[in-house]
Amino acid sequence: MTAATPSTAGATNAGGAPADETPTIHILWINAGLSCDGDSVALTAAMQPSIEQIALGDLPGLPKIAVHWPLIDFECGPVGGADTFIEWFFKGERGEIDPFVLVVEGSIPNESIKPEGYWCGFGDNPETGQPITTSEWIDRLAPKALAVVAIGTCATYGGIHAMAGNPTGAMGVPDYLGWDWKSHAGIPIVCVPGCPIQPDNFAETLTYLLYQAAGSAPMIPLDDKLRPSWLFGATVHEGCDRAGYYEQGEFATTYDSPKCLVKLGCWGPVVKCNVPKRGWMNGIGGCPNVGGICIACTMPGFPDKFMPFMDEPPGAKLSSKASGAYGAVVRRLRSLTINTVDKEPKWRHTGDKITTGYRPPW
Amino acid sequence: MAPKTKAAGDGSGLMEMAWDPITRIVGSLGIHTKIDFKQKRVAECYSTSSVFRGYSVFMRGKDPRDAHFITSRICGICGDNHATCSVYAQNMAYGVKPPPLGEWIINLGESAEYMFDHNIFQENLVGVDYCEKMVKETNPGVLELAERTEAPHAAEHGYRTIADIMRSLNPLEGEFYREALQVSRYTREMFCLMEGRHVHPSTLYPGGVGTIASVQLFTDYLSRLMRYVEFMKRVVPLHDDLFDFFYEALPGYEEVGRRRVLLGCWGALNDPEYCDFTYANMTDWGRRMFVTPGVIVDGKLVTNDLTKINLGIRILLGSSYYEDWEGQEQFVTHDPLGNPVDPRHPWNQHTIPAPQKRNFDDKYSWVMSPRWFDGKDHLALDTGGGPIARLWSTALSGLVDTGYVKATGHSVVINLPRTMTKPETTFEWKIPRWSNALERNRARTYFQAYTAAVALHFAEKALEEVRAGRTQTWEKFEVPDESIGVGFTEAVRGVLSHHMVIRDGKIANYHPYPPTPWNASTRDTYGTPGPYEDAVQNTPIFEENSPENFKGIDIMRAVRSFDPCLPCGVHMYVGGGKTVQKMHMPTGLSGLGG
């Protein structure tokens, strides 16, 4: 996934931002879906690259950006007055900031199922004094956005808040806008699932889009569920360091065992996610690799298709039985080999004779 | 958008102003005010939250063992507190006691959460309210004074003047701001070592944890913890200098965000030697927590008994978008000790959403009004963002003594051991004169040091277990057909309770009460305002700007001192019929010179 070298060979400033012909790219961040802000918070943990590296243009060829992000924004002035945060969103709607990327965090509730009121709002309508619903913001801003990015499983597919029995009719951004939706620049909705997102997964996707906007990377490669294919192409199990136990038919019967957790609720074999391979942050932590069953939090079927989480997945019964049978044979053969390779060759010893096979000339 | 000028339509001569959404907090909160610019005072305040998700609704009928995975998603910065609280409630309901090592691991994870969360909030969210750039735009006179004021503890933290401290807090450009971001990362690494991932843990279960307890695990944690201990030896004096300066520079600043001392703390960090998660013994093991529970009214400890605390919780409506559940079925009429349980108690709550238009004279928020009933009054307790209530409660009870931390009855003494470049250091948090914005912030820094100190104790206890070969971290359990449970802990921002009822092996009722519903609550059925409303409503205005350029920094400092955690919105109408439009990009992430 290497990006092409930027074609702007022009002067760069000390911050490493490209020459002035590249416009500032604004990022409008709406955290007011049905969300917990966990994806915003997770992004502050990213190190590859970090938010300060992105914001200060620390990577070569990144365009200048201005992020309007509720979590850490400086602006805090009153509505309509000095230093108003929400004004950027009205500017986006009026076409006064171009280009901008719209980031949506949280699921989109269905506002049409009730006579009045709002499930979630972001800022107020100056005409009515009532909150502007999040879905209305999406209607206003999506047509003008360079790209729409859904961050977290709620915004991508509905997530926890779209669980069976929920009162809000919650859904993901593609459900709301349409799975075939494309921005005026021809970019499909970019979905980075995870509950929350793995920090570097999102930082990397955002960086890719900024390179693409600067003209130095081709169209972002997405799979049929609109996920970046280089991040979500493999399953949890394919990157899990406990898969060796699975192959040997050794399954944990208690949660504090170092062995494979598939019989205790781990869905890793059928879940697209890179966490065990990548670690949670800085290579530390994770899920099944460190004793936490995979509850499939990156998947469109999450959470309902995986509950109760602590029960064995039905599909695991058959496959673990199979691996239990041949795994025992594999384990026996391996233990024989281990016995052999666990000993040093016999020519390593003290005494006055060399037995390595070398013939001394004396 | 062209907001119209709006004087309050009540002939009072007040100005209506609103902040929407409030940035540098978690989630969505709106603060709507009426400001009296003649008296330089906030006359009225309404707190509103504009997001409803309905956990208590969609959790009904689900498997109880799913509860901690689901409730973690309530909050994206303290979800692990919910997961922890939920496994506490499940342990009680299933009658399981985790192995001691499992509890030490949870304590180490939760300690790392405090260390991470308070740090990022204090330096990267709240700190910006006190940074050079902000002070220059709101109180230029104060900045001038700060330039001329030497920092009393410069030797400890390295910043010569107060203005140097303020500069170091400038978003992205400030050296200390960037350092704090890095600290927020390695503290999350500490968290992930114990609980798998942040903020929604992967290795927490009822009955214990899935974390593999090895020498490596605790070594990896301790080596980071010592870095943090050294960091706190600089940060405590740094914030003492900064906050003390504000009292000096702006006489009367103690009134900003001040309210009556009405603090709640539900206790945190259990001692596995005593905690068996039974309701019957909750009073005793609650008092053995490493943060002591307590209700404090006007500086006096009303109770530190978790059973009493539990029975006093009431959920009132009044200004929120719900139908009342009066007359609906009561799930729990008596607690396991035979005490009667009130119909307005979370065990008996029914959540019936009723979305409607916002009307500040009637219903205006998705937040309910939790109150604590002392037998006479429904008290609108606050948590002060968490730390001030935790330290106050722990100090008054005088029960905690681990060597690293000791409660004295009037203070909390924190002993930090020698680190790479700094000697052994002792800090003492003394009960302050006020419950106000600056003291909430100060307590946050002290509590970071407190948590680092108790974490040293937990790491030692955990290593003792490992060295003795007691490495089991999880205990088997069965889910009963009928049961109830309650979990009490301190989320980062304060009190957290989870009340669960199980029927036919499924969740019949589940009501989590995090701190923000207490702090951000609305006027209740008796007309009593919630803590933000109450604290902002009396806040004097020290900002030097005219109404046209007014930012409301004092109001923002008051609100942020509570460390809010919800979605928000406020409007400002400027006098004289003109809309102020400033075209600049002072956002924290605009890039330098962007």
PDB file of C-alpha atoms in Angstrom, chain A residues 15-180:
ATOM      1  CA  GLY A  15       6.108  21.911   8.725  1.00  0.00           C
ATOM      2  CA  GLY A  16       6.520  19.656   5.715  1.00  0.00           C
ATOM      3  CA  ALA A  17       3.229  20.800   4.211  1.00  0.00           C
ATOM      4  CA  PRO A  18       3.153  20.882   0.455  1.00  0.00           C
ATOM      5  CA  ALA A  19       3.491  24.101  -1.491  1.00  0.00           C
ATOM      6  CA  ASP A  20       0.641  26.563  -1.400  1.00  0.00           C
ATOM      7  CA  GLU A  21      -1.228  25.284  -4.480  1.00  0.00           C
ATOM      8  CA  THR A  22      -2.798  22.612  -2.269  1.00  0.00           C
ATOM      9  CA  PRO A  23      -5.802  24.038  -0.466  1.00  0.00           C
ATOM     10  CA  THR A  24      -6.330  23.458   3.232  1.00  0.00           C
ATOM     11  CA  ILE A  25      -8.511  20.410   3.734  1.00  0.00           C
ATOM     12  CA  HIS A  26     -11.076  20.808   6.476  1.00  0.00           C
ATOM     13  CA  ILE A  27     -12.276  17.878   8.522  1.00  0.00           C
ATOM     14  CA  LEU A  28     -15.777  18.275   9.911  1.00  0.00           C
ATOM     15  CA  TRP A  29     -16.294  15.774  12.708  1.00  0.00           C
ATOM     16  CA  ILE A  30     -19.796  14.973  13.964  1.00  0.00           C
ATOM     17  CA  ASN A  31     -19.670  12.931  17.159  1.00  0.00           C
ATOM     18  CA  ALA A  32     -23.361  13.306  17.842  1.00  0.00           C
ATOM     19  CA  GLY A  33     -24.656  10.133  16.319  1.00  0.00           C
ATOM     20  CA  LEU A  34     -25.719   7.551  18.867  1.00  0.00           C
ATOM     21  CA  SER A  35     -22.165   7.302  20.054  1.00  0.00           C
ATOM     22  CA  CYS A  36     -19.986   7.127  23.129  1.00  0.00           C
ATOM     23  CA  ASP A  37     -17.109   9.198  21.675  1.00  0.00           C
ATOM     24  CA  GLY A  38     -14.942   6.106  22.037  1.00  0.00           C
ATOM     25  CA  ASP A  39     -13.654   6.429  18.487  1.00  0.00           C
ATOM     26  CA  SER A  40     -12.633  10.055  19.043  1.00  0.00           C
ATOM     27  CA  VAL A  41     -10.860   9.019  22.216  1.00  0.00           C
ATOM     28  CA  ALA A  42      -9.228   6.014  20.542  1.00  0.00           C
ATOM     29  CA  LEU A  43      -7.791   8.210  17.799  1.00  0.00           C
ATOM     30  CA  THR A  44      -5.840  10.171  20.427  1.00  0.00           C
ATOM     31  CA  ALA A  45      -4.044   6.892  21.175  1.00  0.00           C
ATOM     32  CA  ALA A  46      -2.811   6.462  17.595  1.00  0.00           C
ATOM     33  CA  MET A  47       0.928   6.595  17.087  1.00  0.00           C
ATOM     34  CA  GLN A  48       1.246   5.509  13.466  1.00  0.00           C
ATOM     35  CA  PRO A  49       0.714   8.342  12.764  1.00  0.00           C
ATOM     36  CA  SER A  50      -0.373  10.339  15.801  1.00  0.00           C
ATOM     37  CA  ILE A  51      -2.910  13.173  15.653  1.00  0.00           C
ATOM     38  CA  GLU A  52      -0.177  15.732  16.233  1.00  0.00           C
ATOM     39  CA  GLN A  53       1.843  14.269  13.365  1.00  0.00           C
ATOM     40  CA  ILE A  54      -1.190  14.554  11.086  1.00  0.00           C
ATOM     41  CA  ALA A  55      -2.128  18.045  12.267  1.00  0.00           C
ATOM     42  CA  LEU A  56       1.384  19.447  12.096  1.00  0.00           C
ATOM     43  CA  GLY A  57       2.053  17.893   8.695  1.00  0.00           C
ATOM     44  CA  ASP A  58       4.826  15.700  10.027  1.00  0.00           C
ATOM     45  CA  LEU A  59       4.549  13.187   7.190  1.00  0.00           C
ATOM     46  CA  PRO A  60       6.017  14.246   3.833  1.00  0.00           C
ATOM     47  CA  GLY A  61       3.435  15.283   1.261  1.00  0.00           C
ATOM     48  CA  LEU A  62       0.455  15.633   3.602  1.00  0.00           C
ATOM     49  CA  PRO A  63      -1.783  18.586   2.742  1.00  0.00           C
ATOM     50  CA  LYS A  64      -2.512  21.272   5.305  1.00  0.00           C
ATOM     51  CA  ILE A  65      -5.563  20.408   7.361  1.00  0.00           C
ATOM     52  CA  ALA A  66      -7.939  22.127   9.734  1.00  0.00           C
ATOM     53  CA  VAL A  67      -9.783  19.716  11.984  1.00  0.00           C
ATOM     54  CA  HIS A  68     -13.072  20.719  13.580  1.00  0.00           C
ATOM     55  CA  TRP A  69     -13.250  18.020  16.184  1.00  0.00           C
ATOM     56  CA  PRO A  70     -15.458  18.428  19.266  1.00  0.00           C
ATOM     57  CA  LEU A  71     -13.214  16.357  21.517  1.00  0.00           C
ATOM     58  CA  ILE A  72     -10.208  18.644  21.581  1.00  0.00           C
ATOM     59  CA  ASP A  73     -11.170  21.778  19.696  1.00  0.00           C
ATOM     60  CA  PHE A  74      -9.868  25.083  21.026  1.00  0.00           C
ATOM     61  CA  GLU A  75     -13.014  26.929  20.033  1.00  0.00           C
ATOM     62  CA  CYS A  76     -15.667  27.190  22.659  1.00  0.00           C
ATOM     63  CA  GLY A  77     -17.450  30.480  22.124  1.00  0.00           C
ATOM     64  CA  PRO A  78     -21.188  30.939  22.317  1.00  0.00           C
ATOM     65  CA  VAL A  79     -23.397  30.294  19.322  1.00  0.00           C
ATOM     66  CA  GLY A  80     -23.343  33.175  16.875  1.00  0.00           C
ATOM     67  CA  GLY A  81     -20.654  34.922  18.876  1.00  0.00           C
ATOM     68  CA  ALA A  82     -16.902  34.832  19.176  1.00  0.00           C
ATOM     69  CA  ASP A  83     -15.134  31.621  18.399  1.00  0.00           C
ATOM     70  CA  THR A  84     -18.140  29.437  17.606  1.00  0.00           C
ATOM     71  CA  PHE A  85     -17.357  25.826  16.877  1.00  0.00           C
ATOM     72  CA  ILE A  86     -20.620  24.975  15.116  1.00  0.00           C
ATOM     73  CA  GLU A  87     -20.167  27.800  12.591  1.00  0.00           C
ATOM     74  CA  TRP A  88     -17.730  25.616  10.591  1.00  0.00           C
ATOM     75  CA  PHE A  89     -20.553  23.189   9.897  1.00  0.00           C
ATOM     76  CA  PHE A  90     -22.779  25.961   8.574  1.00  0.00           C
ATOM     77  CA  LYS A  91     -19.844  27.132   6.441  1.00  0.00           C
ATOM     78  CA  GLY A  92     -19.534  23.631   5.045  1.00  0.00           C
ATOM     79  CA  GLU A  93     -23.210  23.667   4.177  1.00  0.00           C
ATOM     80  CA  ARG A  94     -22.880  27.067   2.490  1.00  0.00           C
ATOM     81  CA  GLY A  95     -19.921  25.867   0.428  1.00  0.00           C
ATOM     82  CA  GLU A  96     -17.500  28.273   2.098  1.00  0.00           C
ATOM     83  CA  ILE A  97     -14.982  25.617   3.003  1.00  0.00           C
ATOM     84  CA  ASP A  98     -13.942  23.386   0.175  1.00  0.00           C
ATOM     85  CA  PRO A  99     -12.715  20.700   0.232  1.00  0.00           C
ATOM     86  CA  PHE A 100     -13.870  19.103   3.458  1.00  0.00           C
ATOM     87  CA  VAL A 101     -14.068  15.525   4.682  1.00  0.00           C
ATOM     88  CA  LEU A 102     -17.084  14.637   6.827  1.00  0.00           C
ATOM     89  CA  VAL A 103     -16.408  12.209   9.676  1.00  0.00           C
ATOM     90  CA  VAL A 104     -19.448  10.681  11.378  1.00  0.00           C
ATOM     91  CA  GLU A 105     -19.234   8.958  14.763  1.00  0.00           C
ATOM     92  CA  GLY A 106     -22.184   7.049  16.207  1.00  0.00           C
ATOM     93  CA  SER A 107     -25.193   5.318  14.667  1.00  0.00           C
ATOM     94  CA  ILE A 108     -27.881   7.229  12.818  1.00  0.00           C
ATOM     95  CA  PRO A 109     -31.251   6.925  14.531  1.00  0.00           C
ATOM     96  CA  ASN A 110     -34.489   6.915  12.591  1.00  0.00           C
ATOM     97  CA  GLU A 111     -36.060  10.295  13.306  1.00  0.00           C
ATOM     98  CA  SER A 112     -39.212   9.490  11.287  1.00  0.00           C
ATOM     99  CA  ILE A 113     -40.693   6.968  13.695  1.00  0.00           C
ATOM    100  CA  LYS A 114     -42.056   9.479  16.195  1.00  0.00           C
ATOM    101  CA  PRO A 115     -44.328  12.503  16.066  1.00  0.00           C
ATOM    102  CA  GLU A 116     -41.793  15.064  17.375  1.00  0.00           C
ATOM    103  CA  GLY A 117     -38.555  15.622  19.213  1.00  0.00           C
ATOM    104  CA  TYR A 118     -35.150  14.161  18.418  1.00  0.00           C
ATOM    105  CA  TRP A 119     -33.110  11.074  19.273  1.00  0.00           C
ATOM    106  CA  CYS A 120     -29.909  12.989  18.726  1.00  0.00           C
ATOM    107  CA  GLY A 121     -28.944  16.506  17.738  1.00  0.00           C
ATOM    108  CA  PHE A 122     -25.848  18.565  17.026  1.00  0.00           C
ATOM    109  CA  GLY A 123     -26.108  22.310  17.409  1.00  0.00           C
ATOM    110  CA  ASP A 124     -29.352  24.248  17.184  1.00  0.00           C
ATOM    111  CA  ASN A 125     -31.451  25.638  14.382  1.00  0.00           C
ATOM    112  CA  PRO A 126     -31.341  29.427  14.800  1.00  0.00           C
ATOM    113  CA  GLU A 127     -34.852  29.695  13.306  1.00  0.00           C
ATOM    114  CA  THR A 128     -36.570  27.340  15.719  1.00  0.00           C
ATOM    115  CA  GLY A 129     -34.194  27.060  18.672  1.00  0.00           C
ATOM    116  CA  GLN A 130     -34.561  23.272  18.427  1.00  0.00           C
ATOM    117  CA  PRO A 131     -31.601  20.926  17.975  1.00  0.00           C
ATOM    118  CA  ILE A 132     -30.615  20.080  14.388  1.00  0.00           C
ATOM    119  CA  THR A 133     -30.748  16.320  14.127  1.00  0.00           C
ATOM    120  CA  THR A 134     -27.641  14.442  13.163  1.00  0.00           C
ATOM    121  CA  SER A 135     -29.362  12.896  10.165  1.00  0.00           C
ATOM    122  CA  GLU A 136     -30.320  16.358   8.947  1.00  0.00           C
ATOM    123  CA  TRP A 137     -26.646  17.400   9.136  1.00  0.00           C
ATOM    124  CA  ILE A 138     -25.761  14.393   7.010  1.00  0.00           C
ATOM    125  CA  ASP A 139     -28.410  15.427   4.467  1.00  0.00           C
ATOM    126  CA  ARG A 140     -26.977  18.955   4.405  1.00  0.00           C
ATOM    127  CA  LEU A 141     -23.267  18.120   4.321  1.00  0.00           C
ATOM    128  CA  ALA A 142     -22.851  14.807   2.494  1.00  0.00           C
ATOM    129  CA  PRO A 143     -23.547  16.255  -0.986  1.00  0.00           C
ATOM    130  CA  LYS A 144     -20.789  18.856  -0.500  1.00  0.00           C
ATOM    131  CA  ALA A 145     -18.194  16.584   1.109  1.00  0.00           C
ATOM    132  CA  LEU A 146     -15.088  15.373  -0.670  1.00  0.00           C
ATOM    133  CA  ALA A 147     -15.547  12.132   1.250  1.00  0.00           C
ATOM    134  CA  VAL A 148     -17.742  10.784   4.020  1.00  0.00           C
ATOM    135  CA  VAL A 149     -15.972   8.641   6.589  1.00  0.00           C
ATOM    136  CA  ALA A 150     -17.854   6.493   9.086  1.00  0.00           C
ATOM    137  CA  ILE A 151     -15.757   5.870  12.187  1.00  0.00           C
ATOM    138  CA  GLY A 152     -16.568   2.943  14.470  1.00  0.00           C
ATOM    139  CA  THR A 153     -19.019   0.077  14.130  1.00  0.00           C
ATOM    140  CA  CYS A 154     -21.976   2.264  15.127  1.00  0.00           C
ATOM    141  CA  ALA A 155     -21.482   4.694  12.254  1.00  0.00           C
ATOM    142  CA  THR A 156     -20.529   1.961   9.801  1.00  0.00           C
ATOM    143  CA  TYR A 157     -23.186  -0.673  10.467  1.00  0.00           C
ATOM    144  CA  GLY A 158     -25.316   0.437  13.441  1.00  0.00           C
ATOM    145  CA  GLY A 159     -23.436  -1.428  16.163  1.00  0.00           C
ATOM    146  CA  ILE A 160     -24.521  -1.859  19.769  1.00  0.00           C
ATOM    147  CA  HIS A 161     -27.144   0.898  19.578  1.00  0.00           C
ATOM    148  CA  ALA A 162     -28.840  -0.906  16.709  1.00  0.00           C
ATOM    149  CA  MET A 163     -29.293  -4.037  18.829  1.00  0.00           C
ATOM    150  CA  ALA A 164     -32.568  -5.953  18.715  1.00  0.00           C
ATOM    151  CA  GLY A 165     -35.180  -4.194  20.836  1.00  0.00           C
ATOM    152  CA  ASN A 166     -33.643  -0.733  20.482  1.00  0.00           C
ATOM    153  CA  PRO A 167     -36.140   2.149  20.552  1.00  0.00           C
ATOM    154  CA  THR A 168     -34.364   4.480  18.084  1.00  0.00           C
ATOM    155  CA  GLY A 169     -34.308   2.430  14.863  1.00  0.00           C
ATOM    156  CA  ALA A 170     -30.544   3.017  14.669  1.00  0.00           C
ATOM    157  CA  MET A 171     -28.524   2.209  11.530  1.00  0.00           C
ATOM    158  CA  GLY A 172     -25.148   2.875   9.959  1.00  0.00           C
ATOM    159  CA  VAL A 173     -24.253   5.730   7.582  1.00  0.00           C
ATOM    160  CA  PRO A 174     -24.364   3.457   4.474  1.00  0.00           C
ATOM    161  CA  ASP A 175     -27.825   2.240   5.529  1.00  0.00           C
ATOM    162  CA  TYR A 176     -28.874   5.881   5.748  1.00  0.00           C
ATOM    163  CA  LEU A 177     -27.241   7.304   2.616  1.00  0.00           C
ATOM    164  CA  GLY A 178     -27.323   4.109   0.533  1.00  0.00           C
ATOM    165  CA  TRP A 179     -24.551   1.542   0.079  1.00  0.00           C
ATOM    166  CA  ASP A 180     -23.852   2.759  -3.461  1.00  0.00           C
TER     167      ASP A 180
END
